[in-house]
Amino acid sequence: MGFRQDHLLGIEPLAPDEIQEILDLADDYVALSRSDDKHSDALAGLTQINMFFENSTRTQASFELAGKRLGADVMNMSLAASSIKKGETLIDTAMTLNAMRPDLLVVRHPHSGAVDLLAQKVNCAVLNAGDGQHEHPTQALLDALTIRRKKGRLHRLSIAICGDIAHSRVARSNLILLGKMENRIRLVGPPTLIPAGMADLGCEVYEDMAEGLRDVDVVMMLRLQKERMDGGFIPSEREYYHLYGLDAEKLAHAKEDAIVMHPGPMNRGVEIDGALADDINRSVIQEQVEMGVSVRMAAMDLLARNLKRRRQAA
Ligand code: ASP
Protein backbone atom coordinates (compact mmCIF):
# COMPACT_ATOMS: atom_id res chain seq x y z
CA MET A 1 0.00 0.00 0.00
CA GLY A 2 2.97 2.29 0.57
CA PHE A 3 3.65 5.15 2.94
CA ARG A 4 0.51 7.30 2.90
CA GLN A 5 1.25 10.22 5.25
CA ASP A 6 1.48 13.92 4.38
CA HIS A 7 3.21 14.74 7.71
CA LEU A 8 4.98 12.90 10.49
CA LEU A 9 3.25 14.34 13.55
CA GLY A 10 3.34 11.24 15.72
CA ILE A 11 3.48 7.45 15.73
CA GLU A 12 -0.25 7.25 16.45
CA PRO A 13 -1.40 7.72 12.81
CA LEU A 14 1.09 5.21 11.37
CA ALA A 15 0.10 1.68 10.39
CA PRO A 16 2.58 -1.15 11.07
CA ASP A 17 3.40 -1.49 7.35
CA GLU A 18 4.27 2.22 7.19
CA ILE A 19 6.58 1.84 10.18
CA GLN A 20 8.30 -1.10 8.49
CA GLU A 21 8.64 0.89 5.27
CA ILE A 22 10.43 3.73 7.06
CA LEU A 23 12.74 1.26 8.80
CA ASP A 24 13.50 -0.66 5.58
CA LEU A 25 14.47 2.53 3.77
CA ALA A 26 16.44 3.65 6.84
CA ASP A 27 18.48 0.43 6.60
CA ASP A 28 19.51 1.48 3.07
CA TYR A 29 20.47 4.90 4.40
CA VAL A 30 22.60 3.33 7.14
CA ALA A 31 24.60 1.62 4.37
CA LEU A 32 24.89 4.90 2.46
CA SER A 33 25.95 6.76 5.61
CA ARG A 34 28.68 4.19 6.23
CA SER A 35 30.14 4.59 2.73
CA ASP A 36 32.68 7.18 1.59
CA ASP A 37 30.22 9.08 -0.58
CA LYS A 38 27.31 9.73 1.75
CA HIS A 39 25.27 11.72 -0.74
CA SER A 40 22.00 11.03 -2.47
CA ASP A 41 19.84 13.48 -4.39
CA ALA A 42 16.50 12.37 -2.95
CA LEU A 43 15.78 15.89 -1.66
CA ALA A 44 17.70 17.84 -4.31
CA GLY A 45 16.13 21.22 -4.99
CA LEU A 46 13.99 21.08 -1.85
CA THR A 47 14.21 23.46 1.11
CA GLN A 48 14.19 22.11 4.67
CA ILE A 49 13.69 24.49 7.59
CA ASN A 50 14.42 23.29 11.12
CA MET A 51 12.44 25.37 13.65
CA PHE A 52 13.44 24.63 17.21
CA PHE A 53 11.41 26.47 19.85
CA GLU A 54 13.12 24.35 22.51
CA ASN A 55 16.80 23.52 22.92
CA SER A 56 18.16 20.49 21.18
CA THR A 57 21.60 19.20 20.36
CA ARG A 58 21.35 15.78 18.84
CA THR A 59 17.91 15.97 17.23
CA GLN A 60 18.64 19.24 15.45
CA ALA A 61 22.10 18.13 14.31
CA SER A 62 20.67 14.81 13.16
CA PHE A 63 17.90 16.41 11.06
CA GLU A 64 20.42 18.86 9.59
CA LEU A 65 22.82 16.12 8.58
CA ALA A 66 19.98 13.97 7.24
CA GLY A 67 18.77 16.80 4.99
CA LYS A 68 22.29 17.59 3.78
CA ARG A 69 23.06 13.96 2.96
CA LEU A 70 19.94 13.91 0.79
CA GLY A 71 20.87 17.13 -1.02
CA ALA A 72 18.27 19.53 0.48
CA ASP A 73 18.98 23.20 1.23
CA VAL A 74 18.81 23.22 5.02
CA MET A 75 18.22 26.24 7.23
CA ASN A 76 18.25 26.18 11.04
CA MET A 77 16.23 28.56 13.15
CA SER A 78 16.60 28.53 16.92
CA LEU A 79 13.44 30.35 17.84
CA ALA A 80 13.76 29.94 21.58
CA ALA A 81 15.96 33.00 21.34
CA SER A 82 14.27 35.07 18.64
CA SER A 83 10.83 36.27 17.59
CA ILE A 84 8.90 34.14 20.03
CA LYS A 85 10.41 36.27 22.78
CA LYS A 86 9.14 39.39 21.00
CA GLY A 87 5.58 38.13 21.25
CA GLU A 88 5.06 36.80 17.74
CA THR A 89 2.50 34.01 17.77
CA LEU A 90 3.21 30.55 16.51
CA ILE A 91 0.88 31.10 13.59
CA ASP A 92 2.61 34.38 12.61
CA THR A 93 5.92 32.59 12.63
CA ALA A 94 4.46 29.80 10.53
CA MET A 95 3.01 32.20 7.97
CA THR A 96 6.32 34.04 7.69
CA LEU A 97 8.16 30.81 7.10
CA ASN A 98 5.49 29.58 4.69
CA ALA A 99 6.19 32.62 2.52
CA MET A 100 9.77 31.37 2.16
CA ARG A 101 8.34 28.27 0.45
CA PRO A 102 9.86 25.44 2.43
CA ASP A 103 9.15 21.86 1.39
CA LEU A 104 9.97 20.23 4.72
CA LEU A 105 9.45 21.85 8.09
CA VAL A 106 10.99 20.17 11.14
CA VAL A 107 9.50 21.56 14.35
CA ARG A 108 10.23 21.16 18.05
CA HIS A 109 7.96 23.02 20.48
CA PRO A 110 7.45 22.99 24.26
CA HIS A 111 3.66 22.70 23.92
CA SER A 112 1.87 19.45 23.09
CA GLY A 113 -0.18 19.88 19.94
CA ALA A 114 1.69 22.96 18.64
CA VAL A 115 3.23 21.03 15.75
CA ASP A 116 -0.17 19.65 14.64
CA LEU A 117 -1.52 23.19 14.62
CA LEU A 118 1.37 24.40 12.49
CA ALA A 119 0.89 21.56 10.03
CA GLN A 120 -2.64 22.81 9.35
CA LYS A 121 -1.35 26.26 8.40
CA VAL A 122 1.52 25.59 6.02
CA ASN A 123 1.85 24.12 2.53
CA CYS A 124 4.62 21.64 3.12
CA ALA A 125 5.40 18.39 4.90
CA VAL A 126 5.81 18.85 8.67
CA LEU A 127 7.86 16.60 10.93
CA ASN A 128 7.42 16.66 14.68
CA ALA A 129 10.84 16.79 16.38
CA GLY A 130 9.22 16.67 19.84
CA ASP A 131 6.16 18.56 21.13
CA GLY A 132 5.84 18.99 24.89
CA GLN A 133 4.99 15.71 26.60
CA HIS A 134 3.08 14.46 23.55
CA GLU A 135 5.20 12.71 20.90
CA HIS A 136 8.71 12.44 19.48
CA PRO A 137 8.11 10.11 16.53
CA THR A 138 11.59 10.04 14.99
CA GLN A 139 13.04 9.05 18.37
CA ALA A 140 10.70 6.05 18.59
CA LEU A 141 11.52 5.11 14.98
CA LEU A 142 15.27 5.28 15.58
CA ASP A 143 14.83 3.21 18.74
CA ALA A 144 12.81 0.67 16.73
CA LEU A 145 15.50 0.50 14.04
CA THR A 146 18.19 -0.02 16.69
CA ILE A 147 16.18 -2.81 18.33
CA ARG A 148 15.36 -4.49 14.99
CA ARG A 149 19.00 -4.52 13.93
CA LYS A 150 20.29 -5.73 17.33
CA LYS A 151 17.59 -8.31 18.04
CA GLY A 152 16.81 -9.36 14.47
CA ARG A 153 13.10 -8.59 14.92
CA LEU A 154 10.71 -5.97 16.25
CA HIS A 155 7.92 -8.14 17.62
CA ARG A 156 7.36 -10.45 20.59
CA LEU A 157 10.17 -8.86 22.58
CA SER A 158 9.96 -8.05 26.24
CA ILE A 159 10.86 -4.38 26.67
CA ALA A 160 11.19 -2.41 29.92
CA ILE A 161 10.77 1.37 29.71
CA CYS A 162 12.15 2.78 32.95
CA GLY A 163 12.07 6.02 34.91
CA ASP A 164 10.27 9.27 34.19
CA ILE A 165 7.41 7.94 32.05
CA ALA A 166 5.04 10.73 33.11
CA HIS A 167 6.93 13.61 31.48
CA SER A 168 8.41 11.77 28.54
CA ARG A 169 7.31 12.16 24.92
CA VAL A 170 9.93 9.52 24.10
CA ALA A 171 8.14 7.01 26.33
CA ARG A 172 4.78 7.86 24.78
CA SER A 173 5.92 7.45 21.18
CA ASN A 174 7.78 4.26 22.05
CA LEU A 175 4.81 2.80 23.87
CA ILE A 176 2.60 3.40 20.86
CA LEU A 177 5.11 2.05 18.34
CA LEU A 178 6.19 -1.02 20.31
CA GLY A 179 2.57 -1.78 21.11
CA LYS A 180 1.58 -1.63 17.42
CA MET A 181 4.37 -4.14 16.69
CA GLU A 182 3.04 -6.55 19.33
CA ASN A 183 5.75 -6.45 21.97
CA ARG A 184 5.35 -6.99 25.68
CA ILE A 185 5.90 -3.68 27.43
CA ARG A 186 6.76 -3.13 31.06
CA LEU A 187 6.86 0.27 32.69
CA VAL A 188 9.20 0.52 35.65
CA GLY A 189 9.48 3.51 37.98
CA PRO A 190 8.19 5.20 41.11
CA PRO A 191 4.38 5.61 41.16
CA THR A 192 4.81 9.41 41.09
CA LEU A 193 6.40 9.12 37.63
CA ILE A 194 3.98 6.61 36.06
CA PRO A 195 0.62 8.04 34.97
CA ALA A 196 -2.46 6.30 36.33
CA GLY A 197 -4.26 3.91 34.02
CA MET A 198 -1.20 2.59 32.19
CA ALA A 199 -2.06 -1.00 33.13
CA ASP A 200 -5.36 -0.55 31.24
CA LEU A 201 -3.35 0.15 28.09
CA GLY A 202 -1.91 -3.33 28.20
CA CYS A 203 1.42 -2.50 29.88
CA GLU A 204 2.66 -4.24 32.98
CA VAL A 205 3.62 -1.73 35.67
CA TYR A 206 6.42 -2.35 38.20
CA GLU A 207 7.67 -0.29 41.08
CA ASP A 208 10.70 -2.48 41.66
CA MET A 209 13.59 -2.52 39.16
CA ALA A 210 14.69 -6.10 39.90
CA GLU A 211 11.20 -7.42 39.19
CA GLY A 212 10.56 -5.14 36.27
CA LEU A 213 13.80 -6.04 34.49
CA ARG A 214 13.52 -9.80 35.01
CA ASP A 215 14.24 -11.57 31.69
CA VAL A 216 13.61 -8.58 29.45
CA ASP A 217 15.31 -8.28 26.02
CA VAL A 218 15.57 -4.48 26.03
CA VAL A 219 16.07 -1.96 28.84
CA MET A 220 15.13 1.54 27.78
CA MET A 221 16.13 4.22 30.28
CA LEU A 222 14.62 7.71 30.27
CA ARG A 223 16.04 11.04 31.35
CA LEU A 224 14.60 12.53 34.50
CA GLN A 225 12.83 15.55 32.94
CA LYS A 226 13.62 18.05 35.67
CA GLU A 227 12.51 20.99 33.53
CA ARG A 228 8.99 19.55 33.31
CA MET A 229 8.65 18.89 37.04
CA ASP A 230 7.12 21.45 39.32
CA GLY A 231 7.12 19.62 42.62
CA GLY A 232 8.49 16.73 44.62
CA PHE A 233 8.28 13.80 42.22
CA ILE A 234 11.35 12.14 43.73
CA PRO A 235 12.78 12.36 47.25
CA SER A 236 16.34 13.10 46.06
CA GLU A 237 18.55 12.27 43.08
CA ARG A 238 20.72 10.10 45.30
CA GLU A 239 17.80 8.04 46.44
CA TYR A 240 16.45 7.86 42.88
CA TYR A 241 19.77 6.51 41.63
CA HIS A 242 19.83 3.96 44.40
CA LEU A 243 16.36 2.65 43.55
CA TYR A 244 16.03 3.28 39.81
CA GLY A 245 19.45 4.16 38.38
CA LEU A 246 20.53 1.41 35.99
CA ASP A 247 23.85 -0.20 36.90
CA ALA A 248 25.41 -3.60 36.20
CA GLU A 249 23.81 -5.10 39.28
CA LYS A 250 20.26 -4.19 38.32
CA LEU A 251 20.90 -5.09 34.68
CA ALA A 252 21.86 -8.61 35.79
CA HIS A 253 18.12 -9.31 36.24
CA ALA A 254 17.51 -8.86 32.51
CA LYS A 255 18.40 -11.45 29.86
CA GLU A 256 22.11 -12.02 29.43
CA ASP A 257 22.05 -10.42 25.98
CA ALA A 258 19.67 -7.58 26.88
CA ILE A 259 20.58 -4.23 25.34
CA VAL A 260 20.62 -0.89 27.17
CA MET A 261 19.14 2.21 25.50
CA HIS A 262 18.85 5.90 26.40
CA PRO A 263 17.55 8.72 24.15
CA GLY A 264 19.97 11.32 25.54
CA PRO A 265 20.87 13.66 27.00
CA MET A 266 21.90 11.45 29.92
CA ASN A 267 22.07 12.36 33.57
CA ARG A 268 24.97 10.09 34.51
CA GLY A 269 24.72 8.92 38.08
CA VAL A 270 21.00 9.79 38.22
CA GLU A 271 19.13 7.41 35.88
CA ILE A 272 22.16 5.47 34.60
CA ASP A 273 25.64 4.54 35.71
CA GLY A 274 28.22 6.26 33.49
CA ALA A 275 30.40 3.15 33.04
CA LEU A 276 27.41 1.06 31.94
CA ALA A 277 26.32 3.75 29.47
CA ASP A 278 29.80 3.54 27.90
CA ASP A 279 30.00 -0.27 27.90
CA ILE A 280 29.85 -1.14 24.21
CA ASN A 281 28.98 -4.75 25.02
CA ARG A 282 25.65 -3.75 26.56
CA SER A 283 24.87 -0.16 25.67
CA VAL A 284 23.58 0.75 22.18
CA ILE A 285 23.36 4.47 22.92
CA GLN A 286 25.87 5.40 20.19
CA GLU A 287 24.04 3.19 17.67
CA GLN A 288 20.83 5.03 18.52
CA VAL A 289 22.48 8.30 17.52
CA GLU A 290 23.74 6.75 14.27
CA MET A 291 20.31 5.27 13.46
CA GLY A 292 18.75 8.67 14.12
CA VAL A 293 20.32 10.22 11.03
CA SER A 294 19.21 7.34 8.77
CA VAL A 295 15.66 7.20 10.13
CA ARG A 296 15.28 10.95 9.56
CA MET A 297 16.64 10.58 6.02
CA ALA A 298 14.04 7.86 5.37
CA ALA A 299 11.15 9.80 6.88
CA MET A 300 11.96 12.98 4.95
CA ASP A 301 12.48 11.05 1.71
CA LEU A 302 9.08 9.30 1.99
CA LEU A 303 7.29 12.53 2.92
CA ALA A 304 8.95 14.39 0.03
CA ARG A 305 7.79 11.70 -2.44
CA ASN A 306 4.19 12.14 -1.26
CA LEU A 307 4.53 15.93 -1.36
CA LYS A 308 5.73 15.85 -4.98
CA ARG A 309 2.88 13.48 -5.90
CA ARG A 310 0.33 15.81 -4.30
CA ARG A 311 1.76 18.84 -6.03
CA GLN A 312 1.77 17.12 -9.42
CA ALA A 313 -1.85 16.06 -8.97
CA ALA A 314 -2.95 19.59 -7.99
N1 ASP B 1 15.97 14.17 23.60
C1 ASP B 1 14.72 13.61 24.01
C2 ASP B 1 13.58 14.60 23.86
O1 ASP B 1 13.76 15.64 23.26
C3 ASP B 1 14.77 13.01 25.35
C4 ASP B 1 15.05 13.93 26.48
O2 ASP B 1 15.17 15.13 26.31
O3 ASP B 1 15.09 13.40 27.59
O4 ASP B 1 12.48 14.35 24.32
PDB file of N, CA and C and ligand atoms in Angstrom, residues 59 108 136 139 169-170 223 225 263-265, ligand 1:
ATOM      1  N   THR A  59      19.007  16.065  18.206  1.00  0.00           N
ATOM      2  CA  THR A  59      17.911  15.968  17.225  1.00  0.00           C
ATOM      3  C   THR A  59      18.098  16.991  16.105  1.00  0.00           C
ATOM      4  N   ARG A 108      10.268  21.570  16.638  1.00  0.00           N
ATOM      5  CA  ARG A 108      10.225  21.163  18.053  1.00  0.00           C
ATOM      6  C   ARG A 108       9.603  22.307  18.828  1.00  0.00           C
ATOM      7  N   HIS A 136       7.394  12.206  20.082  1.00  0.00           N
ATOM      8  CA  HIS A 136       8.711  12.440  19.480  1.00  0.00           C
ATOM      9  C   HIS A 136       8.919  11.266  18.517  1.00  0.00           C
ATOM     10  N   GLN A 139      12.293   9.744  17.313  1.00  0.00           N
ATOM     11  CA  GLN A 139      13.039   9.048  18.373  1.00  0.00           C
ATOM     12  C   GLN A 139      12.544   7.600  18.489  1.00  0.00           C
ATOM     13  N   ARG A 169       7.882  12.380  26.254  1.00  0.00           N
ATOM     14  CA  ARG A 169       7.309  12.157  24.921  1.00  0.00           C
ATOM     15  C   ARG A 169       7.983  10.962  24.256  1.00  0.00           C
ATOM     16  N   VAL A 170       9.230  10.691  24.653  1.00  0.00           N
ATOM     17  CA  VAL A 170       9.934   9.523  24.103  1.00  0.00           C
ATOM     18  C   VAL A 170       9.211   8.245  24.547  1.00  0.00           C
ATOM     19  N   ARG A 223      15.462   9.936  30.571  1.00  0.00           N
ATOM     20  CA  ARG A 223      16.036  11.035  31.354  1.00  0.00           C
ATOM     21  C   ARG A 223      15.003  11.540  32.348  1.00  0.00           C
ATOM     22  N   GLN A 225      13.130  14.272  33.614  1.00  0.00           N
ATOM     23  CA  GLN A 225      12.831  15.550  32.938  1.00  0.00           C
ATOM     24  C   GLN A 225      12.628  16.660  33.970  1.00  0.00           C
ATOM     25  N   PRO A 263      17.700   7.773  25.269  1.00  0.00           N
ATOM     26  CA  PRO A 263      17.554   8.716  24.149  1.00  0.00           C
ATOM     27  C   PRO A 263      18.503   9.905  24.215  1.00  0.00           C
ATOM     28  N   GLY A 264      19.121  10.137  25.377  1.00  0.00           N
ATOM     29  CA  GLY A 264      19.969  11.317  25.540  1.00  0.00           C
ATOM     30  C   GLY A 264      19.113  12.563  25.656  1.00  0.00           C
ATOM     31  N   PRO A 265      19.599  13.604  26.276  1.00  0.00           N
ATOM     32  CA  PRO A 265      20.868  13.655  27.002  1.00  0.00           C
ATOM     33  C   PRO A 265      20.770  12.900  28.328  1.00  0.00           C
TER      34      PRO A 265
HETATM   35  N1  ASP B   1      15.970  14.170  23.605  1.00  0.00           N
HETATM   36  C1  ASP B   1      14.716  13.612  24.014  1.00  0.00           C
HETATM   37  C2  ASP B   1      13.583  14.602  23.860  1.00  0.00           C
HETATM   38  O1  ASP B   1      13.755  15.636  23.257  1.00  0.00           O
HETATM   39  C3  ASP B   1      14.773  13.010  25.351  1.00  0.00           C
HETATM   40  C4  ASP B   1      15.045  13.932  26.482  1.00  0.00           C
HETATM   41  O2  ASP B   1      15.167  15.132  26.308  1.00  0.00           O
HETATM   42  O3  ASP B   1      15.090  13.402  27.586  1.00  0.00           O
HETATM   43  O4  ASP B   1      12.476  14.353  24.320  1.00  0.00           O
END
